[in-house]
Each structure stands twice: as structure tokens, then as C-alpha cells.
PDB file of C-alpha atoms in Angstrom:
ATOM      1  CA  ASN A   1     -41.749 -19.946 -35.704  1.00  0.00           C
ATOM      2  CA  ALA A   2     -41.140 -17.003 -33.348  1.00  0.00           C
ATOM      3  CA  GLY A   3     -38.341 -18.606 -31.292  1.00  0.00           C
ATOM      4  CA  VAL A   4     -37.654 -16.706 -28.062  1.00  0.00           C
ATOM      5  CA  THR A   5     -39.662 -13.512 -27.631  1.00  0.00           C
ATOM      6  CA  GLN A   6     -38.815 -10.891 -25.025  1.00  0.00           C
ATOM      7  CA  THR A   7     -40.940  -7.903 -24.072  1.00  0.00           C
ATOM      8  CA  PRO A   8     -40.486  -5.034 -23.676  1.00  0.00           C
ATOM      9  CA  LYS A   9     -37.411  -4.158 -25.756  1.00  0.00           C
ATOM     10  CA  PHE A  10     -36.741  -0.983 -23.812  1.00  0.00           C
ATOM     11  CA  GLN A  11     -37.790   0.145 -20.346  1.00  0.00           C
ATOM     12  CA  VAL A  12     -36.976   3.017 -18.028  1.00  0.00           C
ATOM     13  CA  LEU A  13     -37.794   2.601 -14.336  1.00  0.00           C
ATOM     14  CA  LYS A  14     -37.479   4.799 -11.316  1.00  0.00           C
ATOM     15  CA  THR A  15     -35.590   3.487  -8.325  1.00  0.00           C
ATOM     16  CA  GLY A  16     -37.900   1.410  -6.180  1.00  0.00           C
ATOM     17  CA  GLN A  17     -40.378   0.541  -8.898  1.00  0.00           C
ATOM     18  CA  SER A  18     -41.167  -3.066  -9.718  1.00  0.00           C
ATOM     19  CA  MET A  19     -41.693  -4.645 -13.099  1.00  0.00           C
ATOM     20  CA  THR A  20     -41.756  -7.946 -14.953  1.00  0.00           C
ATOM     21  CA  LEU A  21     -39.689  -8.780 -18.020  1.00  0.00           C
ATOM     22  CA  GLN A  22     -41.521 -11.265 -20.176  1.00  0.00           C
ATOM     23  CA  CYS A  23     -39.981 -14.195 -22.014  1.00  0.00           C
ATOM     24  CA  ALA A  24     -41.834 -16.723 -24.125  1.00  0.00           C
ATOM     25  CA  GLN A  25     -40.645 -19.539 -26.373  1.00  0.00           C
ATOM     26  CA  ASP A  26     -42.646 -21.647 -28.784  1.00  0.00           C
ATOM     27  CA  MET A  27     -40.148 -24.479 -29.291  1.00  0.00           C
ATOM     28  CA  ASN A  28     -41.273 -26.625 -26.359  1.00  0.00           C
ATOM     29  CA  HIS A  29     -37.860 -26.261 -24.743  1.00  0.00           C
ATOM     30  CA  GLU A  30     -37.363 -27.575 -21.231  1.00  0.00           C
ATOM     31  CA  TYR A  31     -34.534 -25.257 -20.244  1.00  0.00           C
ATOM     32  CA  MET A  32     -34.961 -21.505 -19.941  1.00  0.00           C
ATOM     33  CA  SER A  33     -32.719 -18.931 -18.368  1.00  0.00           C
ATOM     34  CA  TRP A  34     -32.128 -15.241 -17.799  1.00  0.00           C
ATOM     35  CA  TYR A  35     -28.817 -13.435 -18.247  1.00  0.00           C
ATOM     36  CA  ARG A  36     -27.754  -9.869 -17.824  1.00  0.00           C
ATOM     37  CA  GLN A  37     -25.089  -8.278 -19.955  1.00  0.00           C
ATOM     38  CA  ASP A  38     -22.947  -5.453 -18.636  1.00  0.00           C
ATOM     39  CA  PRO A  39     -19.966  -3.747 -20.303  1.00  0.00           C
ATOM     40  CA  GLY A  40     -16.718  -5.609 -19.698  1.00  0.00           C
ATOM     41  CA  MET A  41     -18.442  -8.499 -17.911  1.00  0.00           C
ATOM     42  CA  GLY A  42     -20.000 -10.595 -20.627  1.00  0.00           C
ATOM     43  CA  LEU A  43     -23.268 -12.331 -19.825  1.00  0.00           C
ATOM     44  CA  ARG A  44     -23.981 -13.486 -16.290  1.00  0.00           C
ATOM     45  CA  LEU A  45     -26.637 -16.011 -15.348  1.00  0.00           C
ATOM     46  CA  ILE A  46     -29.413 -14.682 -13.083  1.00  0.00           C
ATOM     47  CA  HIS A  47     -31.872 -17.587 -12.787  1.00  0.00           C
ATOM     48  CA  TYR A  48     -32.624 -20.684 -14.770  1.00  0.00           C
ATOM     49  CA  SER A  49     -35.311 -23.341 -15.025  1.00  0.00           C
ATOM     50  CA  VAL A  50     -35.063 -26.976 -16.055  1.00  0.00           C
ATOM     51  CA  GLY A  51     -38.805 -27.345 -16.517  1.00  0.00           C
ATOM     52  CA  ALA A  52     -42.214 -26.088 -15.454  1.00  0.00           C
ATOM     53  CA  GLY A  53     -42.357 -25.624 -11.707  1.00  0.00           C
ATOM     54  CA  ILE A  54     -38.568 -25.858 -11.250  1.00  0.00           C
ATOM     55  CA  THR A  55     -36.252 -22.862 -10.928  1.00  0.00           C
ATOM     56  CA  ASP A  56     -32.811 -22.268  -9.489  1.00  0.00           C
ATOM     57  CA  GLN A  57     -30.401 -19.418  -8.901  1.00  0.00           C
ATOM     58  CA  GLY A  58     -27.547 -18.511 -11.125  1.00  0.00           C
ATOM     59  CA  GLU A  59     -24.523 -16.333 -10.501  1.00  0.00           C
ATOM     60  CA  VAL A  60     -26.307 -13.015  -9.761  1.00  0.00           C
ATOM     61  CA  PRO A  61     -29.840 -13.747  -8.448  1.00  0.00           C
ATOM     62  CA  ASN A  62     -30.218 -10.999  -5.824  1.00  0.00           C
ATOM     63  CA  GLY A  63     -33.041  -8.550  -6.541  1.00  0.00           C
ATOM     64  CA  TYR A  64     -34.752 -10.832  -9.045  1.00  0.00           C
ATOM     65  CA  ASN A  65     -37.523 -13.415  -8.811  1.00  0.00           C
ATOM     66  CA  VAL A  66     -38.651 -15.971 -11.342  1.00  0.00           C
ATOM     67  CA  SER A  67     -41.362 -18.563 -11.706  1.00  0.00           C
ATOM     68  CA  ARG A  68     -42.120 -21.159 -14.346  1.00  0.00           C
ATOM     69  CA  SER A  69     -45.784 -22.066 -14.356  1.00  0.00           C
ATOM     70  CA  THR A  70     -45.794 -23.178 -18.004  1.00  0.00           C
ATOM     71  CA  THR A  71     -43.184 -24.603 -20.380  1.00  0.00           C
ATOM     72  CA  GLU A  72     -43.541 -21.596 -22.670  1.00  0.00           C
ATOM     73  CA  ASP A  73     -43.109 -18.670 -20.270  1.00  0.00           C
ATOM     74  CA  PHE A  74     -40.341 -17.622 -17.901  1.00  0.00           C
ATOM     75  CA  PRO A  75     -40.919 -14.095 -16.529  1.00  0.00           C
ATOM     76  CA  LEU A  76     -38.255 -12.211 -14.588  1.00  0.00           C
ATOM     77  CA  ARG A  77     -39.462  -9.910 -11.827  1.00  0.00           C
ATOM     78  CA  LEU A  78     -37.582  -6.971 -10.410  1.00  0.00           C
ATOM     79  CA  LEU A  79     -38.975  -6.424  -6.947  1.00  0.00           C
ATOM     80  CA  SER A  80     -37.562  -2.973  -6.212  1.00  0.00           C
ATOM     81  CA  ALA A  81     -35.453  -1.617  -9.058  1.00  0.00           C
ATOM     82  CA  ALA A  82     -32.016  -0.202  -8.292  1.00  0.00           C
ATOM     83  CA  PRO A  83     -29.589   1.694 -10.565  1.00  0.00           C
ATOM     84  CA  SER A  84     -27.242  -1.323 -10.346  1.00  0.00           C
ATOM     85  CA  GLN A  85     -29.864  -3.275 -12.282  1.00  0.00           C
ATOM     86  CA  THR A  86     -29.415  -1.077 -15.338  1.00  0.00           C
ATOM     87  CA  SER A  87     -28.374  -3.606 -17.933  1.00  0.00           C
ATOM     88  CA  VAL A  88     -29.393  -5.539 -21.011  1.00  0.00           C
ATOM     89  CA  TYR A  89     -31.335  -8.667 -20.145  1.00  0.00           C
ATOM     90  CA  PHE A  90     -31.411 -11.765 -22.319  1.00  0.00           C
ATOM     91  CA  CYS A  91     -33.664 -14.764 -22.073  1.00  0.00           C
ATOM     92  CA  ALA A  92     -32.540 -18.087 -23.542  1.00  0.00           C
ATOM     93  CA  SER A  93     -34.019 -21.535 -24.035  1.00  0.00           C
ATOM     94  CA  SER A  94     -32.723 -24.926 -25.083  1.00  0.00           C
ATOM     95  CA  TYR A  95     -33.697 -28.549 -25.279  1.00  0.00           C
ATOM     96  CA  ASP A  96     -33.142 -31.080 -22.493  1.00  0.00           C
ATOM     97  CA  ARG A  97     -29.880 -31.880 -20.758  1.00  0.00           C
ATOM     98  CA  GLU A  98     -28.158 -33.283 -23.814  1.00  0.00           C
ATOM     99  CA  TRP A  99     -25.164 -31.068 -24.246  1.00  0.00           C
ATOM    100  CA  ASN A 100     -24.896 -30.960 -27.987  1.00  0.00           C
ATOM    101  CA  THR A 101     -27.663 -28.418 -28.345  1.00  0.00           C
ATOM    102  CA  GLU A 102     -27.551 -24.673 -28.752  1.00  0.00           C
ATOM    103  CA  ALA A 103     -29.259 -22.089 -26.609  1.00  0.00           C
ATOM    104  CA  PHE A 104     -31.616 -19.803 -28.482  1.00  0.00           C
ATOM    105  CA  PHE A 105     -31.526 -16.215 -27.290  1.00  0.00           C
ATOM    106  CA  GLY A 106     -34.141 -13.489 -27.394  1.00  0.00           C
ATOM    107  CA  GLN A 107     -33.378 -10.021 -28.734  1.00  0.00           C
ATOM    108  CA  GLY A 108     -32.877  -8.559 -25.292  1.00  0.00           C
ATOM    109  CA  THR A 109     -34.525  -5.987 -23.024  1.00  0.00           C
ATOM    110  CA  ARG A 110     -32.565  -2.802 -22.390  1.00  0.00           C
ATOM    111  CA  LEU A 111     -33.427  -1.605 -18.888  1.00  0.00           C
ATOM    112  CA  THR A 112     -32.437   1.724 -17.383  1.00  0.00           C
ATOM    113  CA  VAL A 113     -33.092   2.474 -13.720  1.00  0.00           C
ATOM    114  CA  VAL A 114     -32.905   6.141 -12.787  1.00  0.00           C
TER     115      VAL A 114
ATOM    116  CA  SER B   1     -11.754 -13.012 -12.180  1.00  0.00           C
ATOM    117  CA  GLN B   2     -13.543 -14.475 -15.154  1.00  0.00           C
ATOM    118  CA  GLU B   3     -13.760 -18.265 -15.368  1.00  0.00           C
ATOM    119  CA  LEU B   4     -13.523 -17.881 -19.122  1.00  0.00           C
ATOM    120  CA  GLU B   5     -10.886 -15.511 -20.441  1.00  0.00           C
ATOM    121  CA  GLN B   6     -11.216 -14.184 -23.958  1.00  0.00           C
ATOM    122  CA  SER B   7      -8.459 -12.505 -25.912  1.00  0.00           C
ATOM    123  CA  PRO B   8      -8.083 -10.070 -27.369  1.00  0.00           C
ATOM    124  CA  GLN B   9     -10.758  -7.814 -25.924  1.00  0.00           C
ATOM    125  CA  SER B  10     -10.937  -5.885 -29.168  1.00  0.00           C
ATOM    126  CA  LEU B  11      -9.575  -6.403 -32.635  1.00  0.00           C
ATOM    127  CA  ILE B  12      -9.428  -4.143 -35.681  1.00  0.00           C
ATOM    128  CA  VAL B  13      -8.475  -5.741 -38.978  1.00  0.00           C
ATOM    129  CA  GLN B  14      -8.435  -4.818 -42.617  1.00  0.00           C
ATOM    130  CA  GLU B  15     -10.914  -6.584 -44.859  1.00  0.00           C
ATOM    131  CA  GLY B  16      -9.410  -9.748 -46.276  1.00  0.00           C
ATOM    132  CA  LYS B  17      -7.145 -10.442 -43.307  1.00  0.00           C
ATOM    133  CA  ASN B  18      -7.277 -13.559 -41.160  1.00  0.00           C
ATOM    134  CA  LEU B  19      -7.808 -13.350 -37.417  1.00  0.00           C
ATOM    135  CA  THR B  20      -8.030 -15.542 -34.330  1.00  0.00           C
ATOM    136  CA  ILE B  21      -9.938 -15.122 -31.077  1.00  0.00           C
ATOM    137  CA  ASN B  22      -9.066 -17.242 -28.059  1.00  0.00           C
ATOM    138  CA  CYS B  23     -11.100 -18.518 -25.119  1.00  0.00           C
ATOM    139  CA  THR B  24      -9.276 -20.054 -22.160  1.00  0.00           C
ATOM    140  CA  SER B  25     -10.391 -21.743 -18.956  1.00  0.00           C
ATOM    141  CA  SER B  26      -8.540 -23.186 -15.978  1.00  0.00           C
ATOM    142  CA  LYS B  27     -11.202 -25.883 -15.756  1.00  0.00           C
ATOM    143  CA  THR B  28     -12.308 -28.594 -18.154  1.00  0.00           C
ATOM    144  CA  LEU B  29     -14.994 -27.410 -20.525  1.00  0.00           C
ATOM    145  CA  TYR B  30     -17.842 -29.834 -21.080  1.00  0.00           C
ATOM    146  CA  GLY B  31     -19.413 -27.880 -23.880  1.00  0.00           C
ATOM    147  CA  LEU B  32     -17.958 -24.815 -25.538  1.00  0.00           C
ATOM    148  CA  TYR B  33     -20.233 -22.482 -27.490  1.00  0.00           C
ATOM    149  CA  TRP B  34     -19.356 -19.609 -29.777  1.00  0.00           C
ATOM    150  CA  TYR B  35     -21.875 -16.836 -30.349  1.00  0.00           C
ATOM    151  CA  LYS B  36     -21.830 -13.636 -32.348  1.00  0.00           C
ATOM    152  CA  GLN B  37     -23.656 -10.496 -31.274  1.00  0.00           C
ATOM    153  CA  LYS B  38     -24.279  -7.306 -33.185  1.00  0.00           C
ATOM    154  CA  TYR B  39     -24.774  -4.140 -31.188  1.00  0.00           C
ATOM    155  CA  GLY B  40     -28.247  -3.939 -29.710  1.00  0.00           C
ATOM    156  CA  GLU B  41     -29.205  -7.409 -30.874  1.00  0.00           C
ATOM    157  CA  GLY B  42     -29.413 -10.904 -29.494  1.00  0.00           C
ATOM    158  CA  LEU B  43     -26.871 -13.689 -29.736  1.00  0.00           C
ATOM    159  CA  ILE B  44     -26.464 -15.741 -32.879  1.00  0.00           C
ATOM    160  CA  PHE B  45     -25.224 -19.288 -32.424  1.00  0.00           C
ATOM    161  CA  LEU B  46     -22.106 -20.099 -34.430  1.00  0.00           C
ATOM    162  CA  MET B  47     -20.753 -23.446 -33.244  1.00  0.00           C
ATOM    163  CA  MET B  48     -20.616 -25.838 -30.352  1.00  0.00           C
ATOM    164  CA  LEU B  49     -17.635 -28.054 -29.533  1.00  0.00           C
ATOM    165  CA  GLN B  50     -17.671 -30.914 -27.090  1.00  0.00           C
ATOM    166  CA  LYS B  51     -14.790 -33.293 -27.740  1.00  0.00           C
ATOM    167  CA  GLY B  52     -11.102 -32.697 -27.146  1.00  0.00           C
ATOM    168  CA  GLY B  53      -9.401 -31.947 -30.449  1.00  0.00           C
ATOM    169  CA  GLU B  54     -12.698 -31.237 -32.184  1.00  0.00           C
ATOM    170  CA  GLU B  55     -12.781 -28.750 -35.031  1.00  0.00           C
ATOM    171  CA  LYS B  56     -15.802 -27.341 -36.844  1.00  0.00           C
ATOM    172  CA  SER B  57     -16.122 -24.981 -39.764  1.00  0.00           C
ATOM    173  CA  HIS B  58     -18.922 -22.917 -41.205  1.00  0.00           C
ATOM    174  CA  GLU B  59     -18.256 -20.785 -44.230  1.00  0.00           C
ATOM    175  CA  LYS B  60     -15.106 -18.840 -43.330  1.00  0.00           C
ATOM    176  CA  ILE B  61     -15.231 -19.451 -39.586  1.00  0.00           C
ATOM    177  CA  THR B  62     -13.390 -22.353 -37.928  1.00  0.00           C
ATOM    178  CA  ALA B  63     -13.505 -23.206 -34.240  1.00  0.00           C
ATOM    179  CA  LYS B  64     -11.270 -25.656 -32.406  1.00  0.00           C
ATOM    180  CA  LEU B  65     -11.232 -27.139 -28.906  1.00  0.00           C
ATOM    181  CA  ASP B  66      -7.872 -28.325 -27.633  1.00  0.00           C
ATOM    182  CA  GLU B  67      -7.204 -31.877 -26.460  1.00  0.00           C
ATOM    183  CA  LYS B  68      -7.364 -30.904 -22.783  1.00  0.00           C
ATOM    184  CA  LYS B  69     -10.706 -29.133 -23.385  1.00  0.00           C
ATOM    185  CA  GLN B  70      -9.494 -25.972 -21.681  1.00  0.00           C
ATOM    186  CA  GLN B  71      -8.925 -23.696 -24.633  1.00  0.00           C
ATOM    187  CA  SER B  72     -10.824 -22.890 -27.784  1.00  0.00           C
ATOM    188  CA  SER B  73      -9.980 -20.695 -30.725  1.00  0.00           C
ATOM    189  CA  LEU B  74     -12.159 -19.096 -33.355  1.00  0.00           C
ATOM    190  CA  HIS B  75     -10.474 -18.349 -36.663  1.00  0.00           C
ATOM    191  CA  ILE B  76     -11.914 -16.191 -39.432  1.00  0.00           C
ATOM    192  CA  THR B  77     -10.374 -16.458 -42.861  1.00  0.00           C
ATOM    193  CA  ALA B  78     -10.456 -13.545 -45.309  1.00  0.00           C
ATOM    194  CA  SER B  79     -12.530 -11.332 -43.014  1.00  0.00           C
ATOM    195  CA  GLN B  80     -15.391  -9.233 -44.358  1.00  0.00           C
ATOM    196  CA  PRO B  81     -17.281  -6.270 -42.893  1.00  0.00           C
ATOM    197  CA  SER B  82     -20.189  -8.658 -42.240  1.00  0.00           C
ATOM    198  CA  HIS B  83     -17.996 -10.450 -39.698  1.00  0.00           C
ATOM    199  CA  ALA B  84     -17.913  -7.365 -37.469  1.00  0.00           C
ATOM    200  CA  GLY B  85     -19.530  -7.686 -34.062  1.00  0.00           C
ATOM    201  CA  ILE B  86     -18.925  -9.079 -30.614  1.00  0.00           C
ATOM    202  CA  TYR B  87     -17.819 -12.695 -30.376  1.00  0.00           C
ATOM    203  CA  LEU B  88     -18.634 -14.494 -27.160  1.00  0.00           C
ATOM    204  CA  CYS B  89     -17.518 -17.868 -25.929  1.00  0.00           C
ATOM    205  CA  GLY B  90     -19.711 -19.644 -23.432  1.00  0.00           C
ATOM    206  CA  ALA B  91     -19.349 -22.936 -21.620  1.00  0.00           C
ATOM    207  CA  ASP B  92     -21.070 -25.099 -19.083  1.00  0.00           C
ATOM    208  CA  MET B  93     -18.523 -25.371 -16.295  1.00  0.00           C
ATOM    209  CA  GLY B  94     -20.188 -28.333 -14.633  1.00  0.00           C
ATOM    210  CA  GLU B  95     -20.147 -31.961 -15.635  1.00  0.00           C
ATOM    211  CA  GLU B  96     -23.823 -31.857 -16.524  1.00  0.00           C
ATOM    212  CA  THR B  97     -24.176 -29.522 -19.414  1.00  0.00           C
ATOM    213  CA  SER B  98     -27.014 -27.394 -20.572  1.00  0.00           C
ATOM    214  CA  GLY B  99     -27.033 -24.903 -23.380  1.00  0.00           C
ATOM    215  CA  SER B 100     -29.030 -22.541 -21.183  1.00  0.00           C
ATOM    216  CA  ARG B 101     -26.787 -22.426 -18.108  1.00  0.00           C
ATOM    217  CA  LEU B 102     -23.601 -21.022 -19.500  1.00  0.00           C
ATOM    218  CA  THR B 103     -20.648 -19.080 -18.195  1.00  0.00           C
ATOM    219  CA  PHE B 104     -19.506 -16.516 -20.732  1.00  0.00           C
ATOM    220  CA  GLY B 105     -16.267 -14.762 -21.493  1.00  0.00           C
ATOM    221  CA  GLU B 106     -16.210 -10.968 -21.665  1.00  0.00           C
ATOM    222  CA  GLY B 107     -16.430 -10.952 -25.434  1.00  0.00           C
ATOM    223  CA  THR B 108     -14.180  -9.776 -28.255  1.00  0.00           C
ATOM    224  CA  GLN B 109     -15.198  -6.697 -30.226  1.00  0.00           C
ATOM    225  CA  LEU B 110     -14.250  -7.217 -33.867  1.00  0.00           C
ATOM    226  CA  THR B 111     -14.091  -4.337 -36.345  1.00  0.00           C
ATOM    227  CA  VAL B 112     -13.386  -5.043 -40.015  1.00  0.00           C
ATOM    228  CA  ASN B 113     -12.401  -2.010 -42.047  1.00  0.00           C
ATOM    229  CA  PRO B 114     -13.227  -2.013 -45.780  1.00  0.00           C
TER     230      PRO B 114
END
């Protein structure tokens, strides 16, 4: 059981480049989300999805796009990378809206924009 | 300002000592999660609290949620070097909770010296 898998683990981009961070889960979870983690700010929610075909914005959505065409995958796209997007990105998934469940987190993608 | 305030921001203790980390909100918490993170790694779920006055324990870690559901504490008894890492509290700030749409505190960096 792989859980939540994120790729790549590390990435360096030049300003203006675009890329997609991949996230896949094999637990048939409805909910998936993306967070970024910056020093002194904890984790902040970028986008989330409550099921295939449904996405919504979190706290810091600007500069990022998401789509959810399947239950398993939730890619995060950076349209035009900026140095302010240098961060560690975490994908998470959980079961349905019952609130006594945990969120499973991937190992993170460390992104540097130069 | 953070919706979830964690204190202290960092903590250095001698092995064998007890310690407490606090997580405070000005709003009612509908689900309070504690995670542990080691540097460069993902988040490991510790406990989830949902009822006012609830207390849960796992090995030497105990977490409590106060009656008003606005403050939680994480207590480690007889700390060990394996307890070192960043402890994060997360909560769903809305009435409909989801383990994947959390607001996080800034984290507490715990160092345990042998």
C-alpha cells in the first residue's frame, strides 16, 4: 500500500517556467489537497478537492492550478514560476466528510525557483 | 495573524524530562489534529480530538482538548531523542470538517538532548 505518492521530490525551476507536481493516492480517498510549507508559517492550504471533477481554492491559490479527473490523482500546476513559490509542497488525502479521520500526507516536493 | 497559535515555537529539553506544547484558537475547533514532522519528511499523524474535554494517549504522548474546544495541549512524558522533530497542530475551522482542509499552527521545534 503506497499511500500518498508525490513526484518529484526535488525540483529547481527558472523564473517563468511552468511545471506540474504530481500527487497520487491508492486508498480511494475522496478528499485531496495541496499545502505549501514555509519557515515560520506552518502549512497553508493552496487548493483542495472533495471528489473527481470538483476543486476549490484554499488560502493561497494564486499562481497555481489544479484539476481532478480521477479519484487517484490530483496534480498541482505552476503556470509561471516565481521566486515566491519556493517552498515545500505537500499533498494530502483523506476519507469523506466524516471528521474523525486523519489526513495522510505525502513526503513532500522541495521546489526552488531561481 | 495565525488562526492557530502554537507555543512555544521551539523547545530544548534533556532526555527524560516532561514537556507540553500548546495550540490555541480564538474560534471553536471542530476537529483538532496533531502531527509530527521530521526535517525533510512528511507529516506523521499522532492524534485527533473532536469532543470538548477529550483526552487521548499513545505511548508517552497525551493530547487534550479543552471543554470550550479552543485550546489543545500535547504532553510528552519522559522524553527521548526519538521524540525530536516539529510538532504541528491542525484544525478544520469550519463547521463541516475534513481531514484534508486544515488550518495549521506554525509548529513547535522540539530538540531532545541525550
